[in-house]
PDB file of C-alpha atoms in Angstrom:
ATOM      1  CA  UNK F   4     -42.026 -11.134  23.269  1.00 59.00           C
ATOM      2  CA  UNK F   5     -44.933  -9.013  23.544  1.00 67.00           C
ATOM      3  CA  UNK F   6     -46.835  -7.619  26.593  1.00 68.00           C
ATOM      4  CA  UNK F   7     -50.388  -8.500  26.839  1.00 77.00           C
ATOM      5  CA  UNK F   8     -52.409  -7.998  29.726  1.00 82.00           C
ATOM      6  CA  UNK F   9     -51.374  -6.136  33.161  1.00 83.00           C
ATOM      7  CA  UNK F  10     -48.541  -7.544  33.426  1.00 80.00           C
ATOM      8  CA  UNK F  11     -45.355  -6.211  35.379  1.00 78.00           C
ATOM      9  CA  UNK F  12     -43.092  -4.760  33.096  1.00 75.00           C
ATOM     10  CA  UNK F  13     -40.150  -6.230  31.485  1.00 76.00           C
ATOM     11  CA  UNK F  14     -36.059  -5.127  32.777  1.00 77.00           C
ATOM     12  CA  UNK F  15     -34.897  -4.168  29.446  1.00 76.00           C
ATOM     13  CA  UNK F  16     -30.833  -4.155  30.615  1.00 74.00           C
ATOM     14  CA  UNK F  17     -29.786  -0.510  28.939  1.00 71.00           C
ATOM     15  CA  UNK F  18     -27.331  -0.175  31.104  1.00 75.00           C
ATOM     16  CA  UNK F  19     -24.271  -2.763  30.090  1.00 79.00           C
ATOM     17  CA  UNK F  20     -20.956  -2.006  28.660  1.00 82.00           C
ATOM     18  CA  UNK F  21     -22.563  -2.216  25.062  1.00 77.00           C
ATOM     19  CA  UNK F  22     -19.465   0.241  23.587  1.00 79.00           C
ATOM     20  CA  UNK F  23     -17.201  -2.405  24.799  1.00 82.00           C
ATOM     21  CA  UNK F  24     -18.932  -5.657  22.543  1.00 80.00           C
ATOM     22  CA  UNK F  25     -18.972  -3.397  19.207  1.00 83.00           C
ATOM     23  CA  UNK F  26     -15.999  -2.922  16.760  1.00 84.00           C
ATOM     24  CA  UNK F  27     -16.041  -0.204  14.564  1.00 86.00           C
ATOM     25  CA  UNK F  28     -13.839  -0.345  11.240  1.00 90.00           C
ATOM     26  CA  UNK F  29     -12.521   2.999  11.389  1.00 92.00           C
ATOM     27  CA  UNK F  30      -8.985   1.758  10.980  1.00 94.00           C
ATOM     28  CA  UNK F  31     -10.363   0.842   7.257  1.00 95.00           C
ATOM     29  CA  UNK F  32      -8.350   3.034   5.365  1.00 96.00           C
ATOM     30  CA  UNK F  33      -5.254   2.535   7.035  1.00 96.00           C
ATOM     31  CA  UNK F  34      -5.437  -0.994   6.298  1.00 96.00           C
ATOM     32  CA  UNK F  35      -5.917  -0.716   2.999  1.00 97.00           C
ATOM     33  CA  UNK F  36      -2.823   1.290   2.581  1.00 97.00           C
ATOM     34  CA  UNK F  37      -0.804  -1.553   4.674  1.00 97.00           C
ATOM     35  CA  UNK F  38      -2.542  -4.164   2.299  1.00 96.00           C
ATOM     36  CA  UNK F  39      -1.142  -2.322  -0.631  1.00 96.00           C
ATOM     37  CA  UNK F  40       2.572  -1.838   1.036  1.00 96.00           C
ATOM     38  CA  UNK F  41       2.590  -5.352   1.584  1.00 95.00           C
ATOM     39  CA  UNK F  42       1.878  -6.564  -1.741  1.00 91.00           C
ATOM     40  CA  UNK F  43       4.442  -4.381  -2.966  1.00 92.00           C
ATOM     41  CA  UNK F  44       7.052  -5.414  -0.867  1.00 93.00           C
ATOM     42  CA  UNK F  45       6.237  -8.768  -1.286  1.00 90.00           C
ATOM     43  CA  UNK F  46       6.028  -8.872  -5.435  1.00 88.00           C
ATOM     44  CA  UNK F  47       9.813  -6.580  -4.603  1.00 88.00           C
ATOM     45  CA  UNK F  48      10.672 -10.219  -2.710  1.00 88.00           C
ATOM     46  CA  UNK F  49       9.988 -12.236  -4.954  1.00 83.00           C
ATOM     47  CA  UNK F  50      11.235  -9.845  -8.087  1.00 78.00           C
ATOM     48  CA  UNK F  51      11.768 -11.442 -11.334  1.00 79.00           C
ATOM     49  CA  UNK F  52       9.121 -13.958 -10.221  1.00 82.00           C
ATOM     50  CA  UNK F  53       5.908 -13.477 -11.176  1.00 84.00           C
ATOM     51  CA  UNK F  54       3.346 -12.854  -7.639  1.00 87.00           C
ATOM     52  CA  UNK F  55       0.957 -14.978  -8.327  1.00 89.00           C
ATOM     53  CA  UNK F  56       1.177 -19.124  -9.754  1.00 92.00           C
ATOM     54  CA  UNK F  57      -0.396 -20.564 -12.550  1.00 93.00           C
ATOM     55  CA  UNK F  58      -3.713 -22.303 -12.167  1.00 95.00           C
ATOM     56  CA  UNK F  59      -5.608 -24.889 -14.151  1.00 96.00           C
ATOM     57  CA  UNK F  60      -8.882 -24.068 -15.788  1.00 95.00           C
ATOM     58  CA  UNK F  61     -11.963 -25.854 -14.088  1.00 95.00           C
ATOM     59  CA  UNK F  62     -15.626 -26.166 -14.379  1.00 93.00           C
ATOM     60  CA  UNK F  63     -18.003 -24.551 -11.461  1.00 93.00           C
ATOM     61  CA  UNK F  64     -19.951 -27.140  -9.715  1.00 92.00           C
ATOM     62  CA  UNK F  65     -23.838 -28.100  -9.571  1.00 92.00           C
ATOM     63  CA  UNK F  66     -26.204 -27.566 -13.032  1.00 90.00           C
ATOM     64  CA  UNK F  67     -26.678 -24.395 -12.483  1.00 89.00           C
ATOM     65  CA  UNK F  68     -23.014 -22.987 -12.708  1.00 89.00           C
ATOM     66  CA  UNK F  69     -21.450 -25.517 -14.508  1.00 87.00           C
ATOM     67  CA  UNK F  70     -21.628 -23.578 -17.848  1.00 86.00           C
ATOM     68  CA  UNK F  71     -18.593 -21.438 -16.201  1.00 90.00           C
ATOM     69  CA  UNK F  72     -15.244 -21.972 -15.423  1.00 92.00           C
ATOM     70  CA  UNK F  73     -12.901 -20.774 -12.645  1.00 94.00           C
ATOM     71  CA  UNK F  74      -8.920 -21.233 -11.470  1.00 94.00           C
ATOM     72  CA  UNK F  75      -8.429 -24.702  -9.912  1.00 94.00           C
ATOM     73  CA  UNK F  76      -6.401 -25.346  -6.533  1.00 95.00           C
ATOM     74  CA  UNK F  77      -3.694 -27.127  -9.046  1.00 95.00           C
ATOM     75  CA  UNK F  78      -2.925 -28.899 -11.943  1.00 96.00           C
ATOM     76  CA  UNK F  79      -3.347 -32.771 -11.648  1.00 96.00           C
ATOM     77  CA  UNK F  80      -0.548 -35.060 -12.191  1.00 96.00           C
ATOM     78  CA  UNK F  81      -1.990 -36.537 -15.379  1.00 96.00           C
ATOM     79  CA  UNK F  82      -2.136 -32.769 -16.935  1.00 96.00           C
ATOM     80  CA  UNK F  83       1.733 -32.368 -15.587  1.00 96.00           C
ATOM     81  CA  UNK F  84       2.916 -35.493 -17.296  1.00 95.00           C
ATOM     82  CA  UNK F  85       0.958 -35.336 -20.323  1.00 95.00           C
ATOM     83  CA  UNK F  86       2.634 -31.677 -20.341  1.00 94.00           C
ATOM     84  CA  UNK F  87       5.819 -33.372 -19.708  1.00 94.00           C
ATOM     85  CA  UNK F  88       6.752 -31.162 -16.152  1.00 93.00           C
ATOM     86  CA  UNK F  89       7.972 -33.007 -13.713  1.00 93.00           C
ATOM     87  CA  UNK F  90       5.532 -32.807 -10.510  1.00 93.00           C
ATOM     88  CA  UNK F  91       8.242 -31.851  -8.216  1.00 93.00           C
ATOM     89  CA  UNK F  92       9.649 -29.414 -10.491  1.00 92.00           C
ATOM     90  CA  UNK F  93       6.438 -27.907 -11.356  1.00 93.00           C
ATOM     91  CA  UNK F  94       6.099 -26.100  -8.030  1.00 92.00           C
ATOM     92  CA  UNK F  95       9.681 -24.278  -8.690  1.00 89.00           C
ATOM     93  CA  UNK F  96       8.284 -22.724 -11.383  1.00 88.00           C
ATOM     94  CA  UNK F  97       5.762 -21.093 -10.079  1.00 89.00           C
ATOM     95  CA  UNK F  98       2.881 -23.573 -11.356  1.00 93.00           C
ATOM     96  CA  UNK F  99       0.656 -24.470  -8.182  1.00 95.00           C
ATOM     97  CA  UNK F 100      -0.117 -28.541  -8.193  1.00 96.00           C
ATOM     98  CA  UNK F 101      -3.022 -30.537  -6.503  1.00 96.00           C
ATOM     99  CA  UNK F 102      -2.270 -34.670  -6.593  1.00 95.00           C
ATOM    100  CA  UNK F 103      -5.867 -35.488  -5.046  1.00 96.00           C
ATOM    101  CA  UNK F 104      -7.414 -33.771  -8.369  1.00 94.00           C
ATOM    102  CA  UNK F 105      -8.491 -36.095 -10.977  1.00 94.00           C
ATOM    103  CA  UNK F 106      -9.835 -35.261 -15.013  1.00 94.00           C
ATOM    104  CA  UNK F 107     -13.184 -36.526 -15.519  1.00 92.00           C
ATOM    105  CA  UNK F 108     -13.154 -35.233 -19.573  1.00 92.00           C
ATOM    106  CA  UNK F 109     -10.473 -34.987 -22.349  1.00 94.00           C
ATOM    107  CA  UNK F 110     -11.600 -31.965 -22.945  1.00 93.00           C
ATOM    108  CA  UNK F 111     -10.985 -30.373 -19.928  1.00 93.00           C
ATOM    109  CA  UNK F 112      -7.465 -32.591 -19.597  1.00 95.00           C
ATOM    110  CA  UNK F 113      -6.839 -31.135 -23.257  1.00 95.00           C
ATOM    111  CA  UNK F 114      -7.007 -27.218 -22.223  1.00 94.00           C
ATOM    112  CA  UNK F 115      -4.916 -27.677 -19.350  1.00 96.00           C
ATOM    113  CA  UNK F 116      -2.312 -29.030 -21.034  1.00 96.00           C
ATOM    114  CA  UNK F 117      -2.420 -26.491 -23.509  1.00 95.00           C
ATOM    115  CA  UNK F 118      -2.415 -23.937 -21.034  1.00 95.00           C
ATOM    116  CA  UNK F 119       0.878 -25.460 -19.542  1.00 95.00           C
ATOM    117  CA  UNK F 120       2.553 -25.479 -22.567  1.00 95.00           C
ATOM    118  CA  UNK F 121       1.835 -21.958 -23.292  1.00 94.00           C
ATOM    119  CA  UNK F 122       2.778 -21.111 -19.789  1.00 92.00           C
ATOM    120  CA  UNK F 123       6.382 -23.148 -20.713  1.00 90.00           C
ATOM    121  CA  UNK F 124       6.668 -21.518 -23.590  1.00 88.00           C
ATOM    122  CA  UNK F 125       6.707 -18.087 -22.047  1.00 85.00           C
ATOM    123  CA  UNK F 126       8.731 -18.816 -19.059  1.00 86.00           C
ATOM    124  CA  UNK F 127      12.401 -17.338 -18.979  1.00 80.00           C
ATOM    125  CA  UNK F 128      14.040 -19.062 -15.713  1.00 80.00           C
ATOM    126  CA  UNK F 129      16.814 -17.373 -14.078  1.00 77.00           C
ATOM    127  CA  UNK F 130      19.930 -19.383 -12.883  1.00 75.00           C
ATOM    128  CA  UNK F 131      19.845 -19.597  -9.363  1.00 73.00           C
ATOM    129  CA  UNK F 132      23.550 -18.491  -8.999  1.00 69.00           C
ATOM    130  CA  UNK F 133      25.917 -16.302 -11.259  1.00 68.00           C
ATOM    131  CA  UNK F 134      27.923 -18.673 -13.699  1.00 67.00           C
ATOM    132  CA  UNK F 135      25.688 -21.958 -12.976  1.00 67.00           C
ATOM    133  CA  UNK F 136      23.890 -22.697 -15.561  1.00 67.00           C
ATOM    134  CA  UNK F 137      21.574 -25.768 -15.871  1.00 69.00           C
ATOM    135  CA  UNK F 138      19.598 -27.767 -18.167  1.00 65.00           C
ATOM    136  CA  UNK F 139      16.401 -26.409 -17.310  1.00 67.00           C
ATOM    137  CA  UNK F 140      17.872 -22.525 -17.046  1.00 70.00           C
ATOM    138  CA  UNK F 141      16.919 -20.315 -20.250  1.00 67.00           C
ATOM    139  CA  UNK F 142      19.595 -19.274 -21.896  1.00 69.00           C
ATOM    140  CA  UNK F 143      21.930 -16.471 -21.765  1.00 67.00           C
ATOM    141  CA  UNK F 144      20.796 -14.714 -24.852  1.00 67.00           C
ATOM    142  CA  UNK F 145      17.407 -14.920 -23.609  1.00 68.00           C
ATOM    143  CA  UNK F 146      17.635 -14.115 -20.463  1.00 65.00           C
ATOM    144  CA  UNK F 147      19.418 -10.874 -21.350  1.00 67.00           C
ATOM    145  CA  UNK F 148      17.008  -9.842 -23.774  1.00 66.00           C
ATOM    146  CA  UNK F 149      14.449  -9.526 -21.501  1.00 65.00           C
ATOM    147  CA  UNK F 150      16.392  -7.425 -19.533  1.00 65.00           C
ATOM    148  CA  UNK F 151      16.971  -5.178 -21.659  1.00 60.00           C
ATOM    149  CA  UNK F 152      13.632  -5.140 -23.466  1.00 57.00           C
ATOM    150  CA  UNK F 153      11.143  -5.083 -19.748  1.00 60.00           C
ATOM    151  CA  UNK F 154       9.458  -8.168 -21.097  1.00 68.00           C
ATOM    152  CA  UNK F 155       9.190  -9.774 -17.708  1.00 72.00           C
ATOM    153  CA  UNK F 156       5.990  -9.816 -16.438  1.00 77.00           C
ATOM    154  CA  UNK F 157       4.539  -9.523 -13.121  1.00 78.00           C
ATOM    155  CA  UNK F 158       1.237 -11.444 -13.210  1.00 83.00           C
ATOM    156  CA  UNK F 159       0.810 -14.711 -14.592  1.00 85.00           C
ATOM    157  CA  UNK F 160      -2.946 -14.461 -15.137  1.00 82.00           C
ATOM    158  CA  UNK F 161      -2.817 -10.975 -17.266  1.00 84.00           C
ATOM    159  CA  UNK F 162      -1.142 -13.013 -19.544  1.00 85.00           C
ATOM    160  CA  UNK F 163      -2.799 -15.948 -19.111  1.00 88.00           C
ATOM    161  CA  UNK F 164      -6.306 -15.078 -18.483  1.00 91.00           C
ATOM    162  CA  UNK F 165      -9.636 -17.162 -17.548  1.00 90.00           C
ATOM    163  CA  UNK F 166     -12.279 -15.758 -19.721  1.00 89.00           C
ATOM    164  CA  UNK F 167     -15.663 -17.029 -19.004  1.00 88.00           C
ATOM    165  CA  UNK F 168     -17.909 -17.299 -22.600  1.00 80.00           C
ATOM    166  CA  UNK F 169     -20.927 -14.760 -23.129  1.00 77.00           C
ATOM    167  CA  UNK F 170     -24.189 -16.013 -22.297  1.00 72.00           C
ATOM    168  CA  UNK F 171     -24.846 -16.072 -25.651  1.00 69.00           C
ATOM    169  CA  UNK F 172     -22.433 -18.257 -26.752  1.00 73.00           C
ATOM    170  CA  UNK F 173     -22.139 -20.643 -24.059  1.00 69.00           C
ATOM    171  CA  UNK F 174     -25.623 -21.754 -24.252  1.00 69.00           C
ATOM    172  CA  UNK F 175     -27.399 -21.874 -27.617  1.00 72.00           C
ATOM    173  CA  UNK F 176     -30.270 -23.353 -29.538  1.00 75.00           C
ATOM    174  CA  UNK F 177     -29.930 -26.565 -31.705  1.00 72.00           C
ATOM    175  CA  UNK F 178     -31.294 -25.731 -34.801  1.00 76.00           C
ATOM    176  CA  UNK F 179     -33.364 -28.305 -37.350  1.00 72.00           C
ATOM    177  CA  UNK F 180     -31.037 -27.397 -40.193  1.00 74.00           C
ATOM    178  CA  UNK F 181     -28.121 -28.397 -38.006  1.00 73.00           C
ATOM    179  CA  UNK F 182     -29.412 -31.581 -37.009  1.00 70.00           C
ATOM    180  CA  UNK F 183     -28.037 -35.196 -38.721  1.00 68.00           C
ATOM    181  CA  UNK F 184     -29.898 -37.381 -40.667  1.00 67.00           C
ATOM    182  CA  UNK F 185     -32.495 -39.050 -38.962  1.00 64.00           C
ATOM    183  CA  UNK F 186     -32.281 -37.010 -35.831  1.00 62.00           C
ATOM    184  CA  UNK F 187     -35.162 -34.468 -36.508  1.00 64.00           C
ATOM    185  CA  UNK F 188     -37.641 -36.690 -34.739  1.00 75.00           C
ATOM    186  CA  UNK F 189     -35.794 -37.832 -32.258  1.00 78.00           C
ATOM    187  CA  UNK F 190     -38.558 -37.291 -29.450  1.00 82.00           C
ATOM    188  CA  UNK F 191     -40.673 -39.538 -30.996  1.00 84.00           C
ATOM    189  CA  UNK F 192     -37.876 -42.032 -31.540  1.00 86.00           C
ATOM    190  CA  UNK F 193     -37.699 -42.189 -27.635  1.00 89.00           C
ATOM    191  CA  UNK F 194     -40.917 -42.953 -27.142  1.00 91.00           C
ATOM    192  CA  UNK F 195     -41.231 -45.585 -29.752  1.00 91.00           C
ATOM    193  CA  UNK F 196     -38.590 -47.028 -27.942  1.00 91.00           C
ATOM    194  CA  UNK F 197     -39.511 -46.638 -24.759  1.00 93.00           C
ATOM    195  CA  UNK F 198     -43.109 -48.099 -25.559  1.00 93.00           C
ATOM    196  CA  UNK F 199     -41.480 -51.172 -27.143  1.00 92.00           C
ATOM    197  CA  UNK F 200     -39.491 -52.227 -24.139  1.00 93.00           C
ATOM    198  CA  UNK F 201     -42.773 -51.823 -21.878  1.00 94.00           C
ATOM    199  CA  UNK F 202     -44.902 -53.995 -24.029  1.00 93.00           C
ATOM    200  CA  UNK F 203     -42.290 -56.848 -25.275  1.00 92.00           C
ATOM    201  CA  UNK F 204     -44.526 -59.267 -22.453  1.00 92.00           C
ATOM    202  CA  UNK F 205     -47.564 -58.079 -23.066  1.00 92.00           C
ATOM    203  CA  UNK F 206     -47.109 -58.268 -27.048  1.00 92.00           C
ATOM    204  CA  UNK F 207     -45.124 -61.881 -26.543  1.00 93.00           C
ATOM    205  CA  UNK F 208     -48.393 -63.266 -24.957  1.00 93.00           C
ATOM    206  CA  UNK F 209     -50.908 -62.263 -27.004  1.00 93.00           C
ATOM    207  CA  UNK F 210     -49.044 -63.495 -30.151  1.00 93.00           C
ATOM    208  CA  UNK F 211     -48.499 -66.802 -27.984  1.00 93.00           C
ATOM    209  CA  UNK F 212     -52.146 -67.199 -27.290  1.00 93.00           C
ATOM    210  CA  UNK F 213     -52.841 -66.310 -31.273  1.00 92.00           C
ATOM    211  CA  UNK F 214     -50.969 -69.364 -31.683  1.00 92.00           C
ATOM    212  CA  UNK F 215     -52.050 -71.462 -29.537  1.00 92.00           C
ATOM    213  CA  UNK F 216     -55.797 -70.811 -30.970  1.00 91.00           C
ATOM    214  CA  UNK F 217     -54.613 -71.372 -34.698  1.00 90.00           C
ATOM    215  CA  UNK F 218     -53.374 -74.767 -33.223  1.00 89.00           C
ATOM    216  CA  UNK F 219     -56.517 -75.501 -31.867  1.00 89.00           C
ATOM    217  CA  UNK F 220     -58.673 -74.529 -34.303  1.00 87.00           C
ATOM    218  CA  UNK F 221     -56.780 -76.719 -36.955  1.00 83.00           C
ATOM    219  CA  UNK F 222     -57.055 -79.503 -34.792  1.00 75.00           C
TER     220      UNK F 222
END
């Protein structure tokens, strides 16, 4: 608000506990250390297990991002059985699942199931105790040799990444050599077309009052 006028002078209030109401990050870099000791403690938890799940590939909302993709809350139950993974043993295995999803495109259904088969394909699972061994374990001869080799690996996407497409590649350019038969005017087609259904009364009357004066002129 400004003063205008003689006018009596506003009581700015300089004088409240302002230090009190303002928080200063100093304790930044101490956090950032605890963030790191907590991650490894927690992927030291969780050891042979990878720290993070697996998550499906989807598409970025609205027209304007939908050209890229992103990781999904889950994998639907369509991509799980199509995969053949049971839904409740999906989670066990570190793959994350979201029932309320659905697949809108083959294509997109198509890539997550590869994705989960990939994923299966890689996966060694541990038996739970010594000298239990069940149908879905890996077994023993695998499970050894990654042992002894260091195969196991710590982060699921580093091995199975998201990779967005380059600009370049994701959107491109028809070209008239490319095109079908018949397709190089296709503008026009649509207008032809469009023209035709606008004008099927108009054209239907005047070739019904045509008629009617051939009628009456014979007559």
């Amino acid at each position: 608000m400004t003063i205008k006028h003689n006018q009596q002078i506003q009581h700015n209030h300089f004088r409240k506990d302002w230090q009190r109401r303002v928080r200063c990050h100093f304790d930044q870099p101490g956090r950032k250390l605890r963030r790191r000791t907590a991650r490894l403690t927690k992927a030291a938890a969780v050891a042979p297990r990878p720290v993070d799940k697996l998550r499906p590939v989807v598409r970025c909302p609205t027209i304007k991002y939908n050209r890229r993709v992103r990781a999904g809350r889950g994998f639907s139950l369509a991509e799980l059985k199509e995969a053949g993974i049971p839904k409740k043993y999906a989670p066990t295995i570190g793959i994350s699942v979201d029932p309320r999803r659905a697949n809108l495109s083959t294509e997109a259904l198509a890539l997550n199931v590869e994705r989960l088969k990939a994923y299966q394909a890689r996966l060694i699972v541990f038996p739970r105790r010594v000298g239990q061994h069940k149908k879905t374990d890996s077994s023993k001869e695998e499970v050894e040799a990654h042992k002894e080799e260091g195969k196991i690996t710590r982060r699921t996407h580093s091995v199975l990444p998201i990779v967005n497409e380059a600009r370049e590649k994701a959107i491109s350019e028809v070209k008239r050599s490319e095109m079908g038969e018949g397709e190089s005017a296709a503008y026009r087609k649509l207008r032809d077309a469009r023209s035709e259904a606008r004008l099927v009364g108009v054209r239907e009357k005047r070739e019904k009052a045509k008629a009617e004066e051939a009628t009456a002129a014979k007559k």
